[in-house]
Amino acid sequence: MENTATIELADRLLAELPTLLDPGEVAATAEELSALIERGRGGEPVDEEFLGFLHRHPSLHGRAGELAGSERDLGVQPPPGPGHAPMPPRYVCPQDGYEWFHLDLAEPVPICPNDGAPLVRDREGGTGP
């Protein structure tokens, strides 16, 4: 987020503090936010500090996201990729199709409980070593 966008968002949030916080929190929070806005207007970079402010005041973070239009505008980005964990390596019994997933790499690959055959790595199923 650029300083200008940060200052605009902080200004909008400052105006809404009385409706977002308990009355006892408004004055101190408004003072902190006002000081940040003034430093930003003076040319000091305040983007990171504003994000820190929002993390210290979780009740304001959600509203700031709404005002900004998206969390990406607040410097919070989703993890890369499709957003799901990779499948663990899969081992199968060549005799009867029994399958076993290697969840703990420290654990040795067992034999098939049905017929005692060694399980073999299925290159199609799962990822990892």
PDB file of C-alpha atoms in Angstrom:
ATOM      1  CA  MET A   1       0.000   0.000   0.000  1.00  0.00           C
ATOM      2  CA  GLU A   2       1.347   3.446  -0.809  1.00  0.00           C
ATOM      3  CA  ASN A   3       1.605   6.170   1.810  1.00  0.00           C
ATOM      4  CA  THR A   4      -1.214   8.175   0.178  1.00  0.00           C
ATOM      5  CA  ALA A   5      -3.615   5.226   0.244  1.00  0.00           C
ATOM      6  CA  THR A   6      -2.582   4.437   3.805  1.00  0.00           C
ATOM      7  CA  ILE A   7      -3.271   8.004   4.944  1.00  0.00           C
ATOM      8  CA  GLU A   8      -6.666   8.071   3.222  1.00  0.00           C
ATOM      9  CA  LEU A   9      -7.632   4.754   4.800  1.00  0.00           C
ATOM     10  CA  ALA A  10      -6.378   5.835   8.214  1.00  0.00           C
ATOM     11  CA  ASP A  11      -8.408   9.087   7.928  1.00  0.00           C
ATOM     12  CA  ARG A  12     -11.572   7.156   7.130  1.00  0.00           C
ATOM     13  CA  LEU A  13     -10.917   4.749  10.000  1.00  0.00           C
ATOM     14  CA  LEU A  14     -10.230   7.650  12.392  1.00  0.00           C
ATOM     15  CA  ALA A  15     -13.659   9.102  11.619  1.00  0.00           C
ATOM     16  CA  GLU A  16     -15.327   5.805  12.505  1.00  0.00           C
ATOM     17  CA  LEU A  17     -13.443   5.064  15.739  1.00  0.00           C
ATOM     18  CA  PRO A  18     -16.340   6.112  18.013  1.00  0.00           C
ATOM     19  CA  THR A  19     -18.603   3.509  16.410  1.00  0.00           C
ATOM     20  CA  LEU A  20     -15.938   0.782  16.282  1.00  0.00           C
ATOM     21  CA  LEU A  21     -14.425   0.924  19.770  1.00  0.00           C
ATOM     22  CA  ASP A  22     -15.530   1.034  23.363  1.00  0.00           C
ATOM     23  CA  PRO A  23     -15.738   4.627  24.612  1.00  0.00           C
ATOM     24  CA  GLY A  24     -12.729   4.151  26.888  1.00  0.00           C
ATOM     25  CA  GLU A  25     -10.507   3.125  23.978  1.00  0.00           C
ATOM     26  CA  VAL A  26     -11.385   5.870  21.516  1.00  0.00           C
ATOM     27  CA  ALA A  27      -9.208   8.737  22.798  1.00  0.00           C
ATOM     28  CA  ALA A  28      -5.909   6.830  23.043  1.00  0.00           C
ATOM     29  CA  THR A  29      -6.496   5.015  19.750  1.00  0.00           C
ATOM     30  CA  ALA A  30      -7.452   8.250  17.982  1.00  0.00           C
ATOM     31  CA  GLU A  31      -4.303   9.922  19.317  1.00  0.00           C
ATOM     32  CA  GLU A  32      -2.108   7.072  18.048  1.00  0.00           C
ATOM     33  CA  LEU A  33      -3.798   7.017  14.652  1.00  0.00           C
ATOM     34  CA  SER A  34      -3.732  10.816  14.310  1.00  0.00           C
ATOM     35  CA  ALA A  35       0.011  10.879  14.997  1.00  0.00           C
ATOM     36  CA  LEU A  36       0.556   8.234  12.321  1.00  0.00           C
ATOM     37  CA  ILE A  37      -1.529  10.225   9.826  1.00  0.00           C
ATOM     38  CA  GLU A  38       0.396  13.431  10.531  1.00  0.00           C
ATOM     39  CA  ARG A  39       3.759  11.712  10.089  1.00  0.00           C
ATOM     40  CA  GLY A  40       2.509  10.254   6.812  1.00  0.00           C
ATOM     41  CA  ARG A  41       1.352  13.647   5.590  1.00  0.00           C
ATOM     42  CA  GLY A  42       4.797  14.968   6.469  1.00  0.00           C
ATOM     43  CA  GLY A  43       6.332  12.500   4.034  1.00  0.00           C
ATOM     44  CA  GLU A  44       7.416   9.822   6.493  1.00  0.00           C
ATOM     45  CA  PRO A  45       6.685   6.278   5.244  1.00  0.00           C
ATOM     46  CA  VAL A  46       3.956   4.880   7.492  1.00  0.00           C
ATOM     47  CA  ASP A  47       2.611   1.862   5.576  1.00  0.00           C
ATOM     48  CA  GLU A  48       4.303  -0.748   7.763  1.00  0.00           C
ATOM     49  CA  GLU A  49       3.456   1.120  10.933  1.00  0.00           C
ATOM     50  CA  PHE A  50      -0.199   1.298   9.889  1.00  0.00           C
ATOM     51  CA  LEU A  51      -0.262  -2.462   9.366  1.00  0.00           C
ATOM     52  CA  GLY A  52       1.260  -2.878  12.821  1.00  0.00           C
ATOM     53  CA  PHE A  53      -1.407  -0.555  14.223  1.00  0.00           C
ATOM     54  CA  LEU A  54      -4.132  -2.708  12.662  1.00  0.00           C
ATOM     55  CA  HIS A  55      -2.622  -5.883  14.089  1.00  0.00           C
ATOM     56  CA  ARG A  56      -2.542  -4.308  17.556  1.00  0.00           C
ATOM     57  CA  HIS A  57      -6.206  -3.346  17.151  1.00  0.00           C
ATOM     58  CA  PRO A  58      -7.921  -6.434  15.665  1.00  0.00           C
ATOM     59  CA  SER A  59     -11.378  -4.876  15.997  1.00  0.00           C
ATOM     60  CA  LEU A  60     -10.280  -2.234  13.470  1.00  0.00           C
ATOM     61  CA  HIS A  61      -8.546  -4.594  11.050  1.00  0.00           C
ATOM     62  CA  GLY A  62     -11.779  -6.012   9.620  1.00  0.00           C
ATOM     63  CA  ARG A  63     -13.285  -2.575   9.063  1.00  0.00           C
ATOM     64  CA  ALA A  64     -10.077  -1.330   7.454  1.00  0.00           C
ATOM     65  CA  GLY A  65     -10.288  -4.272   5.052  1.00  0.00           C
ATOM     66  CA  GLU A  66     -13.849  -3.337   4.166  1.00  0.00           C
ATOM     67  CA  LEU A  67     -12.876   0.287   3.627  1.00  0.00           C
ATOM     68  CA  ALA A  68      -9.836  -0.660   1.542  1.00  0.00           C
ATOM     69  CA  GLY A  69     -11.895  -2.979  -0.615  1.00  0.00           C
ATOM     70  CA  SER A  70      -9.764  -6.067  -0.083  1.00  0.00           C
ATOM     71  CA  GLU A  71      -7.229  -7.533   2.281  1.00  0.00           C
ATOM     72  CA  ARG A  72      -4.640  -7.392  -0.501  1.00  0.00           C
ATOM     73  CA  ASP A  73      -4.804  -3.602  -0.130  1.00  0.00           C
ATOM     74  CA  LEU A  74      -3.761  -4.027   3.492  1.00  0.00           C
ATOM     75  CA  GLY A  75      -0.621  -5.889   2.564  1.00  0.00           C
ATOM     76  CA  VAL A  76      -2.079  -9.292   3.433  1.00  0.00           C
ATOM     77  CA  GLN A  77      -1.684 -11.618   0.497  1.00  0.00           C
ATOM     78  CA  PRO A  78      -2.950 -15.170   0.120  1.00  0.00           C
ATOM     79  CA  PRO A  79      -0.348 -17.903  -0.134  1.00  0.00           C
ATOM     80  CA  PRO A  80       0.788 -18.741  -3.650  1.00  0.00           C
ATOM     81  CA  GLY A  81      -0.739 -21.682  -5.443  1.00  0.00           C
ATOM     82  CA  PRO A  82      -4.159 -23.262  -5.316  1.00  0.00           C
ATOM     83  CA  GLY A  83      -4.361 -23.105  -1.517  1.00  0.00           C
ATOM     84  CA  HIS A  84      -4.339 -26.757  -0.551  1.00  0.00           C
ATOM     85  CA  ALA A  85      -1.737 -29.010   1.009  1.00  0.00           C
ATOM     86  CA  PRO A  86       0.061 -31.516  -1.210  1.00  0.00           C
ATOM     87  CA  MET A  87      -0.877 -35.161  -0.894  1.00  0.00           C
ATOM     88  CA  PRO A  88       1.568 -37.312   1.047  1.00  0.00           C
ATOM     89  CA  PRO A  89       3.415 -40.057  -0.837  1.00  0.00           C
ATOM     90  CA  ARG A  90       1.211 -43.084  -1.487  1.00  0.00           C
ATOM     91  CA  TYR A  91       2.366 -46.695  -1.379  1.00  0.00           C
ATOM     92  CA  VAL A  92       0.362 -49.600  -2.761  1.00  0.00           C
ATOM     93  CA  CYS A  93       0.461 -53.351  -2.571  1.00  0.00           C
ATOM     94  CA  PRO A  94       1.132 -54.803  -6.043  1.00  0.00           C
ATOM     95  CA  GLN A  95      -0.861 -57.923  -5.091  1.00  0.00           C
ATOM     96  CA  ASP A  96      -4.184 -56.640  -3.779  1.00  0.00           C
ATOM     97  CA  GLY A  97      -4.154 -52.826  -4.226  1.00  0.00           C
ATOM     98  CA  TYR A  98      -3.961 -51.998  -0.488  1.00  0.00           C
ATOM     99  CA  GLU A  99      -2.840 -48.390  -0.166  1.00  0.00           C
ATOM    100  CA  TRP A 100      -0.940 -46.596   2.584  1.00  0.00           C
ATOM    101  CA  PHE A 101      -0.002 -42.897   2.831  1.00  0.00           C
ATOM    102  CA  HIS A 102       3.409 -41.930   4.201  1.00  0.00           C
ATOM    103  CA  LEU A 103       2.401 -39.184   6.660  1.00  0.00           C
ATOM    104  CA  ASP A 104       5.539 -39.295   8.799  1.00  0.00           C
ATOM    105  CA  LEU A 105       8.749 -39.582   6.795  1.00  0.00           C
ATOM    106  CA  ALA A 106      10.554 -40.951   9.867  1.00  0.00           C
ATOM    107  CA  GLU A 107       8.227 -43.958   9.852  1.00  0.00           C
ATOM    108  CA  PRO A 108       9.395 -46.900   7.710  1.00  0.00           C
ATOM    109  CA  VAL A 109       7.154 -48.100   4.909  1.00  0.00           C
ATOM    110  CA  PRO A 110       5.314 -51.185   6.204  1.00  0.00           C
ATOM    111  CA  ILE A 111       4.455 -54.396   4.407  1.00  0.00           C
ATOM    112  CA  CYS A 112       0.927 -55.115   3.211  1.00  0.00           C
ATOM    113  CA  PRO A 113      -1.143 -56.281   6.196  1.00  0.00           C
ATOM    114  CA  ASN A 114      -3.244 -58.501   3.904  1.00  0.00           C
ATOM    115  CA  ASP A 115      -0.586 -60.613   2.190  1.00  0.00           C
ATOM    116  CA  GLY A 116       2.825 -59.515   3.550  1.00  0.00           C
ATOM    117  CA  ALA A 117       4.047 -58.135   0.191  1.00  0.00           C
ATOM    118  CA  PRO A 118       6.293 -55.048   0.299  1.00  0.00           C
ATOM    119  CA  LEU A 119       4.437 -51.848  -0.560  1.00  0.00           C
ATOM    120  CA  VAL A 120       5.748 -49.914  -3.555  1.00  0.00           C
ATOM    121  CA  ARG A 121       5.680 -46.180  -4.142  1.00  0.00           C
ATOM    122  CA  ASP A 122       2.864 -45.105  -6.446  1.00  0.00           C
ATOM    123  CA  ARG A 123       4.450 -42.365  -8.562  1.00  0.00           C
ATOM    124  CA  GLU A 124       1.026 -41.075  -9.571  1.00  0.00           C
ATOM    125  CA  GLY A 125      -0.312 -40.543  -6.025  1.00  0.00           C
ATOM    126  CA  GLY A 126       1.048 -37.920  -3.675  1.00  0.00           C
ATOM    127  CA  THR A 127       4.056 -35.685  -3.699  1.00  0.00           C
ATOM    128  CA  GLY A 128       7.265 -35.511  -1.745  1.00  0.00           C
ATOM    129  CA  PRO A 129      10.107 -38.006  -1.269  1.00  0.00           C
TER     130      PRO A 129
END
